[in-house]
XYZ file of C-alpha atoms in Angstrom:
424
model
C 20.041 -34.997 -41.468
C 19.797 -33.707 -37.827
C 22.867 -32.424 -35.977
C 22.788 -35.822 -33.452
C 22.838 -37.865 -36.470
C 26.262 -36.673 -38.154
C 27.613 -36.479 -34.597
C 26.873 -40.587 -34.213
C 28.102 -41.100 -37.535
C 31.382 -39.174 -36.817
C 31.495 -41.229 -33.545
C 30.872 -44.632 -35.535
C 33.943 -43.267 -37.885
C 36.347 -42.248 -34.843
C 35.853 -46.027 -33.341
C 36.162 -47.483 -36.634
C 39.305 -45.591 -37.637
C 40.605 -45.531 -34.060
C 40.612 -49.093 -34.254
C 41.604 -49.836 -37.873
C 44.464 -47.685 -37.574
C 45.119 -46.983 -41.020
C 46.372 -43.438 -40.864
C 47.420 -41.387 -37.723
C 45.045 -41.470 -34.501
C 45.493 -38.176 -33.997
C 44.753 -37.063 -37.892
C 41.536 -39.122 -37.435
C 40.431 -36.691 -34.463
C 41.427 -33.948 -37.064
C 38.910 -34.634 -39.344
C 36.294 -35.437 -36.704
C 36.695 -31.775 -35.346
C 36.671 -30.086 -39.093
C 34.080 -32.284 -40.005
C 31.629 -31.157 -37.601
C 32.545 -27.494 -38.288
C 31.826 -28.372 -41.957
C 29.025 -29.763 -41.613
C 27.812 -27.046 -39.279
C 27.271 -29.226 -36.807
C 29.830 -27.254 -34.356
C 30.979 -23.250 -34.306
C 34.261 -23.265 -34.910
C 35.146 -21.786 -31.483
C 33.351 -24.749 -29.871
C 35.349 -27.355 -31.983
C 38.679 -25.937 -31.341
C 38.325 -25.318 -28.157
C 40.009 -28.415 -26.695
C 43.022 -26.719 -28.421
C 43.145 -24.399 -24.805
C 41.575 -26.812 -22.489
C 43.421 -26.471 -19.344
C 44.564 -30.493 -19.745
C 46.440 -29.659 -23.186
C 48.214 -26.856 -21.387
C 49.285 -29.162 -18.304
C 50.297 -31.854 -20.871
C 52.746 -28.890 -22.642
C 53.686 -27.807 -19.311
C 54.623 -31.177 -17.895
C 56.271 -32.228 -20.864
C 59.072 -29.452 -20.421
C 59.438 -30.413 -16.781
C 59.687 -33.719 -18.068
C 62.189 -33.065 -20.771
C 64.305 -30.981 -17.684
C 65.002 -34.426 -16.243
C 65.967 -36.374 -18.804
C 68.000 -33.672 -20.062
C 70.045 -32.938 -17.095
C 70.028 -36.796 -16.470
C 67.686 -36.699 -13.219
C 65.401 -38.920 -14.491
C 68.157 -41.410 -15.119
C 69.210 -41.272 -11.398
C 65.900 -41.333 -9.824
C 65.007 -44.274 -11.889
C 68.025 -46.206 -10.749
C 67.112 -45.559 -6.618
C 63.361 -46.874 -7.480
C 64.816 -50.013 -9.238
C 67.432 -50.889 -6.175
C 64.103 -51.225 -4.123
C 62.339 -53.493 -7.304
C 64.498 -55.844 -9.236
C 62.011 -57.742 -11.461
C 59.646 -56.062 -13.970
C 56.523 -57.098 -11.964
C 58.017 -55.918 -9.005
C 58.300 -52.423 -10.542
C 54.923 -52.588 -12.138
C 53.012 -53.904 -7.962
C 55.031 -50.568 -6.759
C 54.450 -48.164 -9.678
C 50.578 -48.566 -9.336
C 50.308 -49.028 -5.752
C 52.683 -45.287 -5.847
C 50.421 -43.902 -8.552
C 46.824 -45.910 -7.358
C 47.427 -44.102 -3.923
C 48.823 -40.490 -4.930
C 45.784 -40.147 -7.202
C 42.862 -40.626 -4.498
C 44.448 -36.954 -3.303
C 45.463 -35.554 -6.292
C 44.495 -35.298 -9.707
C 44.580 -38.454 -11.521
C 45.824 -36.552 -14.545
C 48.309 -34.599 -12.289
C 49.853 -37.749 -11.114
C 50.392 -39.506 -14.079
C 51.997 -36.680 -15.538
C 54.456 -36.213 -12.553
C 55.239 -39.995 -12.512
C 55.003 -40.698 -16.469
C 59.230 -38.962 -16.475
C 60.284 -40.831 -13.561
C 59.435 -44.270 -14.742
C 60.880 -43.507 -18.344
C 63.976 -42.897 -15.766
C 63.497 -46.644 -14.546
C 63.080 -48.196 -17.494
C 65.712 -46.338 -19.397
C 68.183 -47.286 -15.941
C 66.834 -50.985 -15.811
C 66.512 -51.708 -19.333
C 62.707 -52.970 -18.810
C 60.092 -51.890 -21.644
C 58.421 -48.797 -21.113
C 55.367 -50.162 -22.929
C 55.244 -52.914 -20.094
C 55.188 -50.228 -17.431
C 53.413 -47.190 -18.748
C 50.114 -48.581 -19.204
C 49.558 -49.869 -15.818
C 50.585 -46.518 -13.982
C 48.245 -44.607 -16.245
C 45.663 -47.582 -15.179
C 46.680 -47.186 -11.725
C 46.095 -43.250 -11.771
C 42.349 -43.903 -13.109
C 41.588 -46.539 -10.579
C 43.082 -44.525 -7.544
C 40.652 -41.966 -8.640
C 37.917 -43.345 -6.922
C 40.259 -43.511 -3.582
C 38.359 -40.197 -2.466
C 35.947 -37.550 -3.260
C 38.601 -35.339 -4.842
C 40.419 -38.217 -6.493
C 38.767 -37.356 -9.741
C 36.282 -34.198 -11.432
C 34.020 -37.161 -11.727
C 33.759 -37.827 -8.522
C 32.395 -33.828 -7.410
C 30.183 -33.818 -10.352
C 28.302 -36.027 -8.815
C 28.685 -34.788 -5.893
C 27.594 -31.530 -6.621
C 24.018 -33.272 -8.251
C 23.725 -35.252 -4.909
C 23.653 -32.011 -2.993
C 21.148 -30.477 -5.084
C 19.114 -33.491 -3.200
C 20.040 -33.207 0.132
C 22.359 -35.967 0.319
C 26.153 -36.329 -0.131
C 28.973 -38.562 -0.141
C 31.506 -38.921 2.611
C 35.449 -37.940 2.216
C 36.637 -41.413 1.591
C 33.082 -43.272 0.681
C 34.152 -44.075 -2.807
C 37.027 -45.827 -1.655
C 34.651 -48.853 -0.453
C 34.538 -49.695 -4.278
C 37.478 -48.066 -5.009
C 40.241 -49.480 -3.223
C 39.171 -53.183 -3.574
C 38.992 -52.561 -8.040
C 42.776 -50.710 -7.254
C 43.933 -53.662 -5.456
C 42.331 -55.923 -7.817
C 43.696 -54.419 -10.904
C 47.372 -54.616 -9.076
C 46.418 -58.211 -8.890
C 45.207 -58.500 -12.210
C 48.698 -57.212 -13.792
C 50.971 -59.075 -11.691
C 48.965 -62.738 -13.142
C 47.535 -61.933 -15.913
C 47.874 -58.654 -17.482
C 51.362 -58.535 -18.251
C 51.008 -61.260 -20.638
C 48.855 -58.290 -23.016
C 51.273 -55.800 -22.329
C 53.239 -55.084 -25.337
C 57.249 -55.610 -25.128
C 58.096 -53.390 -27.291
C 61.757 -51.488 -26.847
C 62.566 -48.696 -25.596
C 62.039 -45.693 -28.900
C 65.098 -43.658 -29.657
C 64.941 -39.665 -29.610
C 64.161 -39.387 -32.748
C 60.859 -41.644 -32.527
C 59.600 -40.002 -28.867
C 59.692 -37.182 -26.794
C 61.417 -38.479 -24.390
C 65.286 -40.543 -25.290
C 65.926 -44.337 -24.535
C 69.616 -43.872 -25.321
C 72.257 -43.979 -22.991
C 73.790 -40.524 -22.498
C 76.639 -39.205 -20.794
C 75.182 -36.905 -18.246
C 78.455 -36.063 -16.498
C 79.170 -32.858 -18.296
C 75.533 -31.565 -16.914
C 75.788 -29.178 -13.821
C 74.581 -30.374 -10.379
C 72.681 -27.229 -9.992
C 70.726 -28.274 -13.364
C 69.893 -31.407 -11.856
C 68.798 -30.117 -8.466
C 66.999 -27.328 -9.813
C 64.659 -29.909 -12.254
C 63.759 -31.869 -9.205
C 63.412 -29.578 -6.978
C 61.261 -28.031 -9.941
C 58.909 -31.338 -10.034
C 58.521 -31.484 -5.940
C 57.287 -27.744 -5.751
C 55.246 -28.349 -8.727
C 53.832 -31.484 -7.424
C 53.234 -29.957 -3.953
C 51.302 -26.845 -5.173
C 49.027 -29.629 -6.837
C 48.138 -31.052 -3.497
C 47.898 -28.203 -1.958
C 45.609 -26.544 -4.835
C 42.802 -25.403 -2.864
C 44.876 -24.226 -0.549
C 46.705 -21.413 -2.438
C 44.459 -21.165 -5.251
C 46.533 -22.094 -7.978
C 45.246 -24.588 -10.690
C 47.157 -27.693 -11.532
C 47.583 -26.131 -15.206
C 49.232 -23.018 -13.754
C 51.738 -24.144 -11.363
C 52.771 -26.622 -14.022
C 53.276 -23.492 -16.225
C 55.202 -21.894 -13.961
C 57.670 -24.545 -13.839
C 57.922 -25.198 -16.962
C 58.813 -21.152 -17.581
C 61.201 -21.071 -14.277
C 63.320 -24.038 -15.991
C 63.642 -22.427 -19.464
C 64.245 -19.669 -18.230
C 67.037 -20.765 -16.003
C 68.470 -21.967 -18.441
C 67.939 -25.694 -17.048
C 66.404 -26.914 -20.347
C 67.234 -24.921 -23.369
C 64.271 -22.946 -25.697
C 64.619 -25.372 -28.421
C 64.389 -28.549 -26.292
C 61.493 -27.391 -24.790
C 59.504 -27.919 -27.782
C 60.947 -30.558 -29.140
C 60.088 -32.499 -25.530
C 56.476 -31.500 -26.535
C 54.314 -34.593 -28.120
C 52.058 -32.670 -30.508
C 50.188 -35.821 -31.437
C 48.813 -36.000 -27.582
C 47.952 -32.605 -28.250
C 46.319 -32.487 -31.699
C 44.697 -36.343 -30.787
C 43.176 -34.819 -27.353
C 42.334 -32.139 -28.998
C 40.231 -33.083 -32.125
C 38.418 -35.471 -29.690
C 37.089 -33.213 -27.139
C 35.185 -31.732 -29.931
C 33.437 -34.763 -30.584
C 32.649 -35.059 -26.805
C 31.267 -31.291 -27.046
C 28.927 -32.556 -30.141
C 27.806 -35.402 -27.944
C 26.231 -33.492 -25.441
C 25.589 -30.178 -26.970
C 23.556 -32.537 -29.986
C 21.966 -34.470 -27.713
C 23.434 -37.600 -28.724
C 25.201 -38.632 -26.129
C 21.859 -38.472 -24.289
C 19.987 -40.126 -26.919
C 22.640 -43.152 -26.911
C 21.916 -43.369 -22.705
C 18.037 -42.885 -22.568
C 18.067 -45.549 -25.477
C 19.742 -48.195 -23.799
C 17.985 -47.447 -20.629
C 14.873 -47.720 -22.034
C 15.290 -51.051 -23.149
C 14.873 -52.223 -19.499
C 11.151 -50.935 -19.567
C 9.091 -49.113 -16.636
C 10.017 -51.556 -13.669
C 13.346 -52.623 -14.070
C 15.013 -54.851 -11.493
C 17.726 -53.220 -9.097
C 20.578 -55.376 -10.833
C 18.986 -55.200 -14.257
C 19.325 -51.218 -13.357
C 22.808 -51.693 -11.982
C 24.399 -53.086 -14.907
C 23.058 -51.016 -17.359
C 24.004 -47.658 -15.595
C 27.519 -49.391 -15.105
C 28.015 -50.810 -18.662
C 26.732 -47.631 -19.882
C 29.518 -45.603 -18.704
C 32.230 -47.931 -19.367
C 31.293 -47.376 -22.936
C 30.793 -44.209 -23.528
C 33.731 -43.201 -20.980
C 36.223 -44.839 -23.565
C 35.146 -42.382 -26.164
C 34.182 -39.651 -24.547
C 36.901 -38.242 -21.142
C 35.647 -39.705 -18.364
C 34.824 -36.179 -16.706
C 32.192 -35.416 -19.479
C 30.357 -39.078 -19.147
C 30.010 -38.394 -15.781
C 28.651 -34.760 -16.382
C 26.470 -36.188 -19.031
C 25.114 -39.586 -18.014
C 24.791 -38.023 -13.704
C 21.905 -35.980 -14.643
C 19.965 -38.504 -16.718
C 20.764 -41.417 -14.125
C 19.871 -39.361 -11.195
C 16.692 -38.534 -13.186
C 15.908 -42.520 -13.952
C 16.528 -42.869 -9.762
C 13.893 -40.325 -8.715
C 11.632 -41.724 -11.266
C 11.712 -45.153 -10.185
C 12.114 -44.474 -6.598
C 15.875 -45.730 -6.001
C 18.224 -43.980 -4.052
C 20.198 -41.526 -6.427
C 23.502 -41.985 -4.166
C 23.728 -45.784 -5.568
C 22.753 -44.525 -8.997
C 25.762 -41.851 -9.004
C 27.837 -43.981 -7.034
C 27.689 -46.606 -10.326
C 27.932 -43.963 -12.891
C 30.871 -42.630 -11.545
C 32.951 -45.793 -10.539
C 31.865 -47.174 -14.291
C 33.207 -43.874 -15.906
C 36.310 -43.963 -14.441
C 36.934 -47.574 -16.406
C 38.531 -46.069 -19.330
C 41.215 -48.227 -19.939
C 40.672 -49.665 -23.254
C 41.077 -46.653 -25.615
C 43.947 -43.819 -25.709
C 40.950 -41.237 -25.919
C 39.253 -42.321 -22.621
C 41.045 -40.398 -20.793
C 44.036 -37.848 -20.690
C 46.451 -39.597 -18.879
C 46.162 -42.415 -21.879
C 46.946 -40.252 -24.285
C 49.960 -38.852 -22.559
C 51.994 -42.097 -22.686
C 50.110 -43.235 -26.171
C 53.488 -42.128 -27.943
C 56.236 -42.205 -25.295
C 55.257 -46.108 -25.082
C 55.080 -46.466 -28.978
C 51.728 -47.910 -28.101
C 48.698 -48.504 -30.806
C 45.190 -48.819 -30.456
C 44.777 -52.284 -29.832
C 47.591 -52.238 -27.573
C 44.883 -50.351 -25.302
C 42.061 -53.050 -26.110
C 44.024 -55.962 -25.108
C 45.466 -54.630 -22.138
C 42.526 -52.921 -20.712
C 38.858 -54.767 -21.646
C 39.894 -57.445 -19.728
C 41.035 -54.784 -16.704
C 37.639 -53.613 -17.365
C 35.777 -56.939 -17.207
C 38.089 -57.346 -13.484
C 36.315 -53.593 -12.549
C 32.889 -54.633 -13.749
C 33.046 -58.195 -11.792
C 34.280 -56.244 -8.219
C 31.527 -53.218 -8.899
C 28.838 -55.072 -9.371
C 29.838 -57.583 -6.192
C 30.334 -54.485 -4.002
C 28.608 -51.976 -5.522
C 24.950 -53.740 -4.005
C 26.372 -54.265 -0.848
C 27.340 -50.783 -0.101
C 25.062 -48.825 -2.278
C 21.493 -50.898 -2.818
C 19.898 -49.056 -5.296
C 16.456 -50.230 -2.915
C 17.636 -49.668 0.983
C-alpha cells in the first residue's frame, strides 16, 4: 500500500474517531502520529515535530500568563469592568467578537485568542454566564477577523507571497471586502441564531480545567501581583503588534512573560504547570503530523486535484468558485488552516493559469474558504485552546460552526464574484 493511501486511511480514522468520540480526542491524534511512524509512512522527527511547533510553545506560554490572572484574581476584576458595559449574555458575546473580530485583522488570530481566552473566563466566572456560550464565538471571531487584513492571518501572506511570484499582489486591507461583511455576518449569526447551538454547560471546577470557576478569596493576594500579571499581558500583547517592528516572534515574547512572572514570584513553579492543558498540547500535536503526511504523501494534493477534476477542462467561473471554496472549508477543518492554504494556493493558482482566470480571485477564494474552520477543534489552534477550558466535545464544534460555515459560504460566494471575477 502506497504512503498516500495509509495517510487517507489515518485521515478517514481521525474524522471517524474525532467524531465518535469514544476515547480521548487527543489520544486519537496519538495514535495517528505513531501510526504513521509505524507504518513508515513518517520519520519520527517529522511526526513529532508539532511537539516544538512555535504554536504549542505560545499555547504553554500563554497558559502561565493566563494562570497569573486568575491566580492573583486579575482576571476576576477585569471580567467584572467588561460586564458593567454588557449585562446580557448576547450582549457580551456582540462585544467579545466585535473586540476579538477586530484585534485579529492586526494581529495574529492565534495571538488574540490566546490574550482574550483569560479575560473572558474572568467575565464569565464574575457574571456567572457559561463559558461554553462565550468561548466558541471569540475563537470564531479571531478566525473571521483574520481576513480583516493582509497580516490578519499566515494564510493570508502565503498567498500573497505566490501572487508576487506573478506580478500581482493584494492591497493592505483588500481582504477585508469579504472579510468584514462574513465578521459582521457571523456577529449576526450568533446573536439570532447561533446561540441556540451553543452548549450551556457550567462553568468546570479546578480540578476538571486549567483554569478555576470557583469563587476565591483574592484579598490576601498582593496588589503588586495583580499589577505585575496585567501589566505582564499588555507588554506581551504589545510586542505582538509590534512584531515586525522589534523582531521578536509572538512565541518568544509570550515566553518571556511567562518566565518574568514565575520568576517573580507572581505565579508559583508548580501552578505554572498545572495551568498548562496538556491535552491542547498532545491533541495539536499528534495532528500536525497528519497534516505533514498530507502534503509530504501527496494526499492532500491528490484529495484537491480529484475533486477539481470532476469539473472537467472548461469549467464555469461559479462552477470553479465553489469548488475552490468548498474545497478548503473541508480540508481546513482537518488540516490548520495555514497548511490548506500552503497546500491547496499552489495547485489553485496552477488550475487559474491553466484555464486563463485571474489567480488573485483564485487565491482570494482559497484563502477566505480556509480560514472557515469552525466546525472541528483541529481546524485551527485557537479551537483547540478553549476545547477543554469550555468542557466542549466534538460535536459541540459541528453544531455550532457548519451552520457559521454555511453563513461564510452564502456571503463569499455573493461577494466573492463581485470583487474578485475569476473572468475580468
Amino acid at each position: 500500500m502506497s504512503a498516500s493511501s495509509i495517510t487517507l486511511l489515518f485521515l478517514l480514522f481521525a474524522i471517524v474517531m474525532f467524531v465518535w468520540e469514544k476515547i480521548p480526542l487527543a489520544l486519537t491524534a496519538m495514535i495517528v502520529c505513531i501510526g504513521l511512524v509505524v507504518t513508515g509512512v513518517l520519520e519520527p522527527k517529522t511526526a513529532f515535530l508539532g511537539f516544538i511547533d512555535s504554536n504549542v510553545i505560545l499555547f504553554v506560554a500563554m497558559f502561565i500568563i493566563g494562570g497569573a490572572l486568575f491566580e492573583t484574581g486579575m482576571a476576576n476584576k477585569i471580567g467584572g469592568l467588561v460586564s458593567r458595559f454588557a449585562k446580557t449574555e448576547r450582549q457580551l458575546t456582540v462585544a467579545l467578537m466585535l473586540i476579538t473580530g477586530l484585534m485579529s485583522g492586526f494581529l495574529s488570530n492565534t495571538g488574540t485568542a490566546a490574550i482574550l481566552i483569560p479575560v473572558v473566563i474572568g467575565i464569565a466566572t464574575r457574571s456567572g454566564f457559561s463559558r461554553s456560550r462565550l468561548l466558541m464565538p471569540l475563537v470564531f471571531a479571531a478566525a473571521m477577523g483574520g481576513n480583516l487584513s493582509l497580516i490578519g492571518a499566515p494564510g493570508n501572506l502565503i498567498a500573497q507571497g505566490l501572487l508576487e511570484q506573478n506580478g500581482m499582489k493584494f492591497g493592505f486591507f483588500e481582504y477585508a471586502k469579504v472579510g468584514l461583511p462574513i465578521l459582521i455576518t457571523g456577529i449576526i449569526y450568533f446573536v439570532l441564531i447561533g446561540y441556540k447551538f451553543l452548549p450551556g454547560k457550567e462553568n468546570l471546577s479546578l480540578e476538571d480545567s486549567i483554569y478555576s470557576g470557583k469563587t476565591h478569596d483574592y484579598d490576601s493576594v498582593p496588589k503588586w501581583k495583580q499589577n505585575l500579571s496585567l501589566i505582564t499581558l499588555v507588554i506581551t500583547l504589545l510586542a505582538m503588534v509590534f512584531e515586525d517592528v522589534i523582531g521578536v516572534k509572538l512565541y518568544i515574547s509570550a515566553c518571556v512573560g511567562a518566565i518574568l512572572l514565575v520568576t517573580a514570584r507572581v505565579i508559583t513553579e508548580k501552578q505554572a504547570y498545572q495551568s498548562i492543558d496538556s491535552q491542547v498540547i498532545f491533541l495539536f500535536g499528534g495532528t500536525l503530523a497528519l497534516a505533514a503526511a498530507l502534503k509530504e504523501t501527496g494526499a492532500g494534493a491528490e484529495i484537491a486535484g480529484t475533486i477539481i477534476g470532476l469539473l472537467g477542462s472548461n469549467p464555469s467561473p461559479f462552477a470553479l468558485l465553489v469548488t475552490v471554496f468548498v474545497l478548503s472549508c473541508i480540508l481546513t477543518n482537518f488540516m490548520s488552516n495555514t497548511a490548506t492554504t500552503a497546500l491547496l494556493a499552489p495547485i489553485c493558482l496552477s488550475i487559474a493559469n491553466q484555464l486563463g482566470a485571474d489567480p488573485r480571485a483564485v487565491l482570494m477564494a482559497t484563502v477566505i474558504g480556509a480560514s472557515c474552520a469552525y466546525a472541528t477543534p483541529i481546524g485551527m489552534p485557537a479551537n483547540t485552546m478553549i476545547l477543554s477550558i469550555g468542557g466542549y466535545k466534538f460535536m459541540d464544534y459541528v453544531k455550532a460552526g457548519l451552520p457559521l460555515i454555511v453563513v461564510s459560504t452564502v456571503v463569499s460566494l455573493i461577494l466573492l464574484p463581485l470583487f474578485f471575477p475569476f473572468y475580468p
